[in-house]
Amino acid sequence: MPTLTFWYDFASTYSFLAAEAVDDAAAVAGVEVTWRPFLLGPIFAGQGYTTSPFNLYPAKGRHMWRDLARLAARLGYPAIVRPDPFPANGLLAARVATALADTDRPAFSRAVFRAEFVGGADIADRSVMARLLTALCHDAEAVLARAASDEVKASLRAATAAAEQRGIFGAPSFTAADGELFWGSDRLADALAFAQGQRWGLPA
Amino acid sequence: MPTLTFWYDFASTYSFLAAEAVDDAAAVAGVEVTWRPFLLGPIFAGQGYTTSPFNLYPAKGRHMWRDLARLAARLGYPAIVRPDPFPANGLLAARVATALADTDRPAFSRAVFRAEFVGGADIADRSVMARLLTALCHDAEAVLARAASDEVKASLRAATAAAEQRGIFGAPSFTAADGELFWGSDRLADALAFAQGQRWGLPA
């Protein structure tokens, strides 16, 4: 089965849109998706950003929020809530997602994004994480303990390093088995087609 | 007839893609498009950029060139040539486009983008401009003289100021009659739908 890796950051607005869409689209395409949470913060810091570019460049930020509202409306989603502060601190959520089994990660990650961008919840809050885990029938305290382990912390740092090593500079991103990189929720369809073997006549 | 303004910069890679697509898509949608060249340079300078973000952030630049090649291949375009230097100096081309009648601007602008991104021509070269104008049956010397007039220079400066005033921070962009802003060639379909009156159930 063709494979695709979905790289996402819990503070990222367009990662939310991609998280909603990727599994359904991949099922139709017959592509197996690996969900890989990472931290955009260290990568942004390496680019010299002190916060999200959507904060650093106000016109860009204003467009993003309006664009997100339009896309959410078009897709029939509930109204988007802006996290306060933005970007949210997604470290705890990323550690929890990393601590879960691969098969449990997608549903939990979607729940985090919805809590953040629809419910207005503070995803840095341990009790919010506990609530989401419990709703998905996990043993919340056990998962949170595992999320605080050195092993999980190291695993998340490794994911972030792996993202940077693959040329990832923003989220969401998708990488095919051979490393081909696609940035942005707008590129999901192209990434799935590439994973299926489509090359569009590109020079080799 | 619904209207949409297409804002583009001749150095902008995704403006090239939008320039290829906008008139056909608008004809299908029954939307009248105004082509408005402007200069992204002064707007980037206001954001603190000293050159294109695609140069400032190498990982972002690498992805852009690969993404452009993929999109061009998918659309059946000839292989993309990277202008050298990138970004090209589009000042002369923007002045010439501004000097032309509204009805002549789209075909000339497409010819400039193709010369630049397919033909590898230097669009800052007066003789390149003359060649493109002649091929479109214009009196090249007369148009180039008009392009150097104070009136045209002021008109282009006004277009750039108008773009910034509308919140434009990148190219291509589209604005609807009420000012609604859409950034990026990926948003052409949404911009046309908005121009047609589509609101997707957005809060008013």
Short mmCIF file of C-alpha atoms in Angstrom, two decimals:
data_model
loop_
_atom_site.label_atom_id
_atom_site.label_comp_id
_atom_site.label_asym_id
_atom_site.label_seq_id
_atom_site.Cartn_x
_atom_site.Cartn_y
_atom_site.Cartn_z
CA MET A 1 0.00 0.00 0.00
CA PRO A 2 1.36 3.49 -0.82
CA THR A 3 2.31 5.52 2.23
CA LEU A 4 2.37 9.18 3.20
CA THR A 5 3.57 10.89 6.38
CA PHE A 6 1.43 13.72 7.74
CA TRP A 7 3.48 16.20 9.79
CA TYR A 8 1.48 18.54 12.01
CA ASP A 9 1.84 21.00 14.86
CA PHE A 10 -1.04 21.45 17.29
CA ALA A 11 -0.75 25.25 17.24
CA SER A 12 -1.08 25.38 13.46
CA THR A 13 -4.41 26.50 12.01
CA TYR A 14 -3.99 24.81 8.65
CA SER A 15 -2.82 21.63 10.39
CA PHE A 16 -6.33 21.55 11.89
CA LEU A 17 -7.87 21.59 8.41
CA ALA A 18 -5.49 18.90 7.19
CA ALA A 19 -6.18 16.73 10.24
CA GLU A 20 -9.89 16.85 9.46
CA ALA A 21 -9.37 15.86 5.83
CA VAL A 22 -6.39 13.55 5.57
CA ASP A 23 -7.76 10.17 6.65
CA ASP A 24 -10.91 10.32 4.52
CA ALA A 25 -8.95 11.49 1.48
CA ALA A 26 -6.27 8.86 2.03
CA ALA A 27 -8.87 6.10 2.35
CA VAL A 28 -10.34 7.08 -1.01
CA ALA A 29 -6.84 7.20 -2.51
CA GLY A 30 -5.79 3.88 -0.99
CA VAL A 31 -2.85 5.48 0.82
CA GLU A 32 -1.74 4.61 4.36
CA VAL A 33 -1.03 7.71 6.43
CA THR A 34 1.36 8.00 9.36
CA TRP A 35 0.47 10.84 11.72
CA ARG A 36 3.64 12.55 12.96
CA PRO A 37 3.28 15.40 15.45
CA PHE A 38 6.28 17.71 15.70
CA LEU A 39 7.10 21.15 17.07
CA LEU A 40 7.26 24.01 14.63
CA GLY A 41 8.61 26.37 17.28
CA PRO A 42 12.25 25.21 17.14
CA ILE A 43 12.14 25.22 13.33
CA PHE A 44 10.67 28.73 13.27
CA ALA A 45 13.32 29.82 15.79
CA GLY A 46 15.97 28.50 13.40
CA GLN A 47 14.47 30.74 10.71
CA GLY A 48 14.74 33.73 13.03
CA TYR A 49 11.02 33.93 13.88
CA THR A 50 10.25 34.88 17.46
CA THR A 51 6.58 33.92 17.11
CA SER A 52 4.21 32.78 14.36
CA PRO A 53 4.67 34.67 11.06
CA PHE A 54 0.93 35.32 11.33
CA ASN A 55 1.71 37.48 14.36
CA LEU A 56 4.93 38.95 12.98
CA TYR A 57 3.21 40.07 9.76
CA PRO A 58 -0.20 41.50 10.71
CA ALA A 59 -1.57 41.70 7.15
CA LYS A 60 -0.66 38.06 6.62
CA GLY A 61 -2.29 37.18 9.94
CA ARG A 62 -5.50 39.05 9.14
CA HIS A 63 -5.79 37.20 5.84
CA MET A 64 -5.11 33.82 7.48
CA TRP A 65 -7.90 34.18 10.02
CA ARG A 66 -10.36 35.28 7.35
CA ASP A 67 -9.19 32.53 4.99
CA LEU A 68 -9.60 29.95 7.75
CA ALA A 69 -13.11 31.19 8.51
CA ARG A 70 -14.03 30.99 4.82
CA LEU A 71 -12.59 27.50 4.40
CA ALA A 72 -14.26 26.26 7.57
CA ALA A 73 -17.59 27.68 6.43
CA ARG A 74 -17.21 26.14 2.99
CA LEU A 75 -16.44 22.76 4.54
CA GLY A 76 -19.44 23.01 6.84
CA TYR A 77 -17.39 23.18 10.05
CA PRO A 78 -18.50 25.10 13.12
CA ALA A 79 -17.18 28.66 13.43
CA ILE A 80 -13.46 28.90 14.17
CA VAL A 81 -12.39 30.18 17.59
CA ARG A 82 -9.03 31.95 17.83
CA PRO A 83 -6.90 30.43 20.56
CA ASP A 84 -5.77 33.00 23.11
CA PRO A 85 -2.83 33.25 23.14
CA PHE A 86 -2.08 32.39 19.54
CA PRO A 87 -0.14 30.32 18.78
CA ALA A 88 -1.15 27.98 21.57
CA ASN A 89 1.56 26.12 23.43
CA GLY A 90 1.22 22.68 21.85
CA LEU A 91 4.07 20.97 23.69
CA LEU A 92 1.94 18.95 26.11
CA ALA A 93 -0.53 17.90 23.41
CA ALA A 94 2.33 16.83 21.14
CA ARG A 95 3.87 14.77 23.94
CA VAL A 96 0.54 13.11 24.67
CA ALA A 97 -0.02 12.36 20.98
CA THR A 98 3.49 10.91 20.82
CA ALA A 99 2.81 8.76 23.89
CA LEU A 100 -0.23 7.12 22.28
CA ALA A 101 -0.17 4.07 20.04
CA ASP A 102 -0.01 4.84 16.31
CA THR A 103 -3.59 3.67 15.87
CA ASP A 104 -4.88 5.95 18.62
CA ARG A 105 -3.02 9.08 17.51
CA PRO A 106 -5.32 10.32 14.71
CA ALA A 107 -8.54 10.40 16.74
CA PHE A 108 -6.81 12.05 19.70
CA SER A 109 -5.12 14.60 17.46
CA ARG A 110 -8.40 15.53 15.77
CA ALA A 111 -9.96 15.90 19.23
CA VAL A 112 -7.16 18.26 20.27
CA PHE A 113 -7.55 20.42 17.17
CA ARG A 114 -11.33 20.59 17.62
CA ALA A 115 -11.03 21.46 21.29
CA GLU A 116 -8.59 24.23 20.36
CA PHE A 117 -10.07 25.76 17.20
CA VAL A 118 -13.77 25.04 17.70
CA GLY A 119 -14.08 24.71 21.46
CA GLY A 120 -11.63 27.44 22.41
CA ALA A 121 -9.96 25.14 24.98
CA ASP A 122 -6.42 25.74 26.25
CA ILE A 123 -4.52 22.74 24.93
CA ALA A 124 -1.60 23.50 27.26
CA ASP A 125 -3.92 22.67 30.18
CA ARG A 126 -3.34 19.19 31.60
CA SER A 127 -7.02 18.84 32.59
CA VAL A 128 -8.07 19.52 28.99
CA MET A 129 -5.77 16.74 27.83
CA ALA A 130 -7.20 14.45 30.54
CA ARG A 131 -10.75 15.20 29.42
CA LEU A 132 -9.99 14.45 25.77
CA LEU A 133 -8.17 11.22 26.65
CA THR A 134 -11.00 10.06 28.87
CA ALA A 135 -13.57 10.79 26.18
CA LEU A 136 -11.59 8.48 23.89
CA CYS A 137 -11.57 5.73 26.55
CA HIS A 138 -7.90 6.07 27.45
CA ASP A 139 -6.55 5.87 30.98
CA ALA A 140 -5.80 9.58 31.14
CA GLU A 141 -3.43 9.53 34.10
CA ALA A 142 -1.40 6.67 32.67
CA VAL A 143 -1.07 8.35 29.28
CA LEU A 144 -0.16 11.70 30.87
CA ALA A 145 2.50 9.99 32.95
CA ARG A 146 3.92 8.33 29.85
CA ALA A 147 3.78 11.71 28.03
CA ALA A 148 6.07 13.14 30.73
CA SER A 149 8.66 10.37 30.36
CA ASP A 150 12.14 10.97 29.01
CA GLU A 151 11.44 8.45 26.27
CA VAL A 152 8.46 10.40 24.91
CA LYS A 153 10.24 13.74 25.26
CA ALA A 154 13.18 12.35 23.29
CA SER A 155 10.84 10.86 20.69
CA LEU A 156 9.15 14.22 20.08
CA ARG A 157 12.53 15.97 19.84
CA ALA A 158 13.57 13.32 17.31
CA ALA A 159 10.38 13.93 15.28
CA THR A 160 11.13 17.65 15.15
CA ALA A 161 14.73 16.97 14.10
CA ALA A 162 13.49 14.51 11.47
CA ALA A 163 11.05 17.11 10.14
CA GLU A 164 13.80 19.69 9.80
CA GLN A 165 16.09 17.14 8.20
CA ARG A 166 13.39 16.46 5.58
CA GLY A 167 13.27 20.16 4.68
CA ILE A 168 10.06 20.91 6.57
CA PHE A 169 9.66 24.61 7.33
CA GLY A 170 5.95 24.88 8.08
CA ALA A 171 2.88 22.87 8.98
CA PRO A 172 1.08 20.90 7.86
CA SER A 173 3.51 19.08 5.59
CA PHE A 174 3.36 15.74 3.86
CA THR A 175 6.27 13.53 2.83
CA ALA A 176 6.13 10.59 0.46
CA ALA A 177 8.19 7.43 0.92
CA ASP A 178 11.03 8.85 -1.18
CA GLY A 179 11.09 12.10 0.79
CA GLU A 180 9.11 14.27 -1.67
CA LEU A 181 7.81 17.20 0.37
CA PHE A 182 4.44 18.94 0.12
CA TRP A 183 3.67 21.94 2.30
CA GLY A 184 0.20 23.09 3.25
CA SER A 185 -3.29 21.69 3.55
CA ASP A 186 -3.83 22.81 -0.06
CA ARG A 187 -1.35 20.19 -1.21
CA LEU A 188 -3.02 17.14 0.33
CA ALA A 189 -4.50 15.94 -2.96
CA ASP A 190 -1.18 16.36 -4.80
CA ALA A 191 0.66 14.55 -2.01
CA LEU A 192 -1.76 11.61 -2.14
CA ALA A 193 -1.46 11.45 -5.92
CA PHE A 194 2.33 11.46 -5.64
CA ALA A 195 2.18 8.68 -3.04
CA GLN A 196 0.08 6.68 -5.51
CA GLY A 197 2.88 7.03 -8.05
CA GLN A 198 1.63 10.03 -10.04
CA ARG A 199 4.55 12.09 -11.39
CA TRP A 200 2.72 14.37 -13.86
CA GLY A 201 5.50 13.95 -16.40
CA LEU A 202 8.03 15.66 -14.12
CA PRO A 203 11.66 15.37 -15.21
CA ALA A 204 13.19 12.45 -13.24
CA MET B 1 -21.60 41.30 -13.99
CA PRO B 2 -19.65 40.32 -10.85
CA THR B 3 -16.12 41.69 -10.73
CA LEU B 4 -12.78 40.63 -9.29
CA THR B 5 -9.42 42.41 -9.23
CA PHE B 6 -6.32 40.32 -9.92
CA TRP B 7 -3.20 41.78 -8.30
CA TYR B 8 0.09 40.45 -9.60
CA ASP B 9 3.82 41.10 -9.55
CA PHE B 10 5.92 40.06 -12.54
CA ALA B 11 8.66 38.56 -10.35
CA SER B 12 6.19 36.30 -8.54
CA THR B 13 6.17 32.63 -9.48
CA TYR B 14 2.62 31.92 -8.33
CA SER B 15 1.43 35.08 -10.09
CA PHE B 16 2.54 33.34 -13.28
CA LEU B 17 0.28 30.38 -12.51
CA ALA B 18 -2.62 32.68 -11.67
CA ALA B 19 -2.11 34.72 -14.83
CA GLU B 20 -2.40 31.54 -16.88
CA ALA B 21 -5.61 30.48 -15.17
CA VAL B 22 -7.60 33.55 -14.20
CA ASP B 23 -9.29 34.59 -17.45
CA ASP B 24 -10.49 31.11 -18.40
CA ALA B 25 -11.77 30.44 -14.89
CA ALA B 26 -13.45 33.85 -14.72
CA ALA B 27 -15.14 33.33 -18.09
CA VAL B 28 -16.64 30.07 -16.84
CA ALA B 29 -17.73 31.80 -13.62
CA GLY B 30 -19.17 34.84 -15.42
CA VAL B 31 -16.90 37.22 -13.52
CA GLU B 32 -15.18 40.25 -15.04
CA VAL B 33 -11.52 40.47 -14.03
CA THR B 34 -9.42 43.63 -13.77
CA TRP B 35 -5.69 42.94 -14.12
CA ARG B 36 -3.74 45.17 -11.72
CA PRO B 37 0.06 44.94 -11.78
CA PHE B 38 1.80 46.25 -8.67
CA LEU B 39 5.22 46.02 -7.03
CA LEU B 40 5.63 43.62 -4.17
CA GLY B 41 9.12 44.96 -3.40
CA PRO B 42 8.03 48.04 -1.47
CA ILE B 43 5.44 45.98 0.45
CA PHE B 44 8.04 43.32 1.30
CA ALA B 45 10.44 46.09 2.37
CA GLY B 46 7.75 47.38 4.73
CA GLN B 47 7.62 43.88 6.26
CA GLY B 48 11.38 43.98 6.78
CA TYR B 49 12.24 41.60 3.93
CA THR B 50 15.39 42.47 2.05
CA THR B 51 14.61 40.03 -0.77
CA SER B 52 12.00 37.37 -1.55
CA PRO B 53 11.11 35.16 1.44
CA PHE B 54 11.93 32.29 -0.92
CA ASN B 55 15.55 33.48 -0.82
CA LEU B 56 15.54 34.45 2.85
CA TYR B 57 14.25 31.02 3.93
CA PRO B 58 16.10 28.39 1.86
CA ALA B 59 13.86 25.44 2.87
CA LYS B 60 10.80 27.45 1.86
CA GLY B 61 12.49 28.37 -1.41
CA ARG B 62 13.44 24.77 -2.21
CA HIS B 63 9.86 23.67 -1.66
CA MET B 64 8.48 26.50 -3.79
CA TRP B 65 10.58 25.63 -6.84
CA ARG B 66 9.68 21.95 -6.55
CA ASP B 67 6.00 22.80 -5.97
CA LEU B 68 6.02 25.08 -9.01
CA ALA B 69 7.59 22.35 -11.15
CA ARG B 70 4.97 19.85 -9.96
CA LEU B 71 2.07 22.22 -10.58
CA ALA B 72 3.39 23.20 -14.00
CA ALA B 73 3.80 19.54 -14.94
CA ARG B 74 0.31 18.71 -13.69
CA LEU B 75 -1.13 21.58 -15.74
CA GLY B 76 0.75 20.46 -18.85
CA TYR B 77 2.94 23.57 -19.01
CA PRO B 78 6.49 23.50 -20.37
CA ALA B 79 9.25 23.07 -17.80
CA ILE B 80 9.76 26.08 -15.52
CA VAL B 81 12.97 28.07 -15.90
CA ARG B 82 14.31 29.86 -12.82
CA PRO B 83 14.96 33.53 -13.57
CA ASP B 84 18.52 34.53 -12.79
CA PRO B 85 18.61 36.59 -10.67
CA PHE B 86 15.51 35.64 -8.73
CA PRO B 87 13.38 37.57 -8.09
CA ALA B 88 13.62 39.31 -11.45
CA ASN B 89 13.41 43.09 -11.52
CA GLY B 90 9.83 43.55 -12.75
CA LEU B 91 9.72 47.33 -12.62
CA LEU B 92 9.97 47.92 -16.37
CA ALA B 93 7.46 45.18 -17.20
CA ALA B 94 5.03 46.56 -14.63
CA ARG B 95 5.34 50.05 -16.10
CA VAL B 96 4.77 48.75 -19.62
CA ALA B 97 1.73 46.74 -18.47
CA THR B 98 0.42 49.86 -16.75
CA ALA B 99 0.95 51.92 -19.91
CA LEU B 100 -1.22 49.59 -22.00
CA ALA B 101 -4.99 49.81 -22.39
CA ASP B 102 -6.95 47.64 -19.94
CA THR B 103 -7.96 45.31 -22.77
CA ASP B 104 -4.36 44.79 -23.89
CA ARG B 105 -2.89 44.19 -20.41
CA PRO B 106 -3.80 40.51 -19.88
CA ALA B 107 -2.23 39.17 -23.10
CA PHE B 108 0.90 41.25 -22.60
CA SER B 109 1.19 40.19 -18.96
CA ARG B 110 0.86 36.52 -19.84
CA ALA B 111 3.54 37.00 -22.50
CA VAL B 112 5.88 38.55 -19.91
CA PHE B 113 5.35 35.70 -17.44
CA ARG B 114 5.93 33.09 -20.15
CA ALA B 115 9.06 34.83 -21.41
CA GLU B 116 10.36 34.90 -17.84
CA PHE B 117 9.37 31.51 -16.40
CA VAL B 118 9.34 29.40 -19.56
CA GLY B 119 11.68 31.26 -21.91
CA GLY B 120 14.20 32.36 -19.32
CA ALA B 121 14.21 35.91 -20.69
CA ASP B 122 15.37 38.89 -18.64
CA ILE B 123 12.20 40.92 -18.21
CA ALA B 124 14.22 43.92 -17.04
CA ASP B 125 15.70 44.11 -20.55
CA ARG B 126 14.10 46.81 -22.71
CA SER B 127 14.68 44.80 -25.88
CA VAL B 128 12.75 41.85 -24.39
CA MET B 129 9.84 44.16 -23.69
CA ALA B 130 10.06 45.55 -27.23
CA ARG B 131 10.00 42.05 -28.69
CA LEU B 132 6.94 41.03 -26.66
CA LEU B 133 5.10 44.24 -27.54
CA THR B 134 5.87 43.85 -31.24
CA ALA B 135 4.68 40.23 -31.21
CA LEU B 136 1.34 41.51 -29.87
CA CYS B 137 1.15 44.14 -32.66
CA HIS B 138 1.85 47.14 -30.44
CA ASP B 139 4.05 50.05 -31.47
CA ALA B 140 6.84 49.02 -29.10
CA GLU B 141 8.72 52.33 -29.05
CA ALA B 142 5.56 54.33 -28.43
CA VAL B 143 4.48 52.06 -25.56
CA LEU B 144 7.97 52.07 -24.02
CA ALA B 145 8.03 55.86 -24.18
CA ARG B 146 4.65 56.02 -22.46
CA ALA B 147 5.89 53.49 -19.87
CA ALA B 148 8.69 55.93 -18.96
CA SER B 149 6.31 58.85 -18.44
CA ASP B 150 5.68 60.44 -15.07
CA GLU B 151 2.01 59.60 -15.43
CA VAL B 152 2.63 55.86 -15.75
CA LYS B 153 5.22 55.86 -12.97
CA ALA B 154 2.74 57.60 -10.68
CA SER B 155 -0.01 55.20 -11.69
CA LEU B 156 2.11 52.17 -10.79
CA ARG B 157 3.09 53.73 -7.47
CA ALA B 158 -0.62 54.34 -6.81
CA ALA B 159 -1.41 50.70 -7.62
CA THR B 160 1.18 49.53 -5.10
CA ALA B 161 -0.17 51.91 -2.47
CA ALA B 162 -3.70 50.72 -3.22
CA ALA B 163 -2.60 47.10 -2.84
CA GLU B 164 -1.07 47.79 0.54
CA GLN B 165 -4.11 49.76 1.61
CA ARG B 166 -6.29 46.73 0.78
CA GLY B 167 -4.17 44.54 3.07
CA ILE B 168 -2.22 42.84 0.30
CA PHE B 169 1.03 41.31 1.56
CA GLY B 170 1.89 38.87 -1.23
CA ALA B 171 1.15 37.99 -4.83
CA PRO B 172 -0.97 36.96 -6.49
CA SER B 173 -3.95 38.34 -4.62
CA PHE B 174 -7.57 38.83 -5.55
CA THR B 175 -10.01 41.39 -4.18
CA ALA B 176 -13.78 41.34 -4.57
CA ALA B 177 -15.86 44.49 -5.05
CA ASP B 178 -16.38 44.85 -1.28
CA GLY B 179 -12.64 44.48 -0.58
CA GLU B 180 -12.65 40.79 0.47
CA LEU B 181 -9.05 39.62 0.04
CA PHE B 182 -7.82 36.27 -1.22
CA TRP B 183 -4.10 35.49 -1.32
CA GLY B 184 -2.47 32.94 -3.57
CA SER B 185 -3.15 31.17 -6.83
CA ASP B 186 -4.76 28.40 -4.75
CA ARG B 187 -7.57 30.77 -3.81
CA LEU B 188 -8.68 31.70 -7.34
CA ALA B 189 -11.74 29.43 -7.27
CA ASP B 190 -12.82 30.72 -3.84
CA ALA B 191 -12.32 34.32 -4.98
CA LEU B 192 -14.47 33.77 -8.07
CA ALA B 193 -17.17 32.08 -5.99
CA PHE B 194 -17.12 35.01 -3.55
CA ALA B 195 -17.39 37.47 -6.44
CA GLN B 196 -20.44 35.55 -7.63
CA GLY B 197 -22.04 36.09 -4.23
CA GLN B 198 -21.12 32.83 -2.50
CA ARG B 199 -20.67 33.37 1.25
CA TRP B 200 -20.58 29.72 2.46
CA GLY B 201 -22.74 30.60 5.44
CA LEU B 202 -20.04 32.90 6.88
CA PRO B 203 -21.15 35.10 9.76
CA ALA B 204 -22.04 38.50 8.25
#
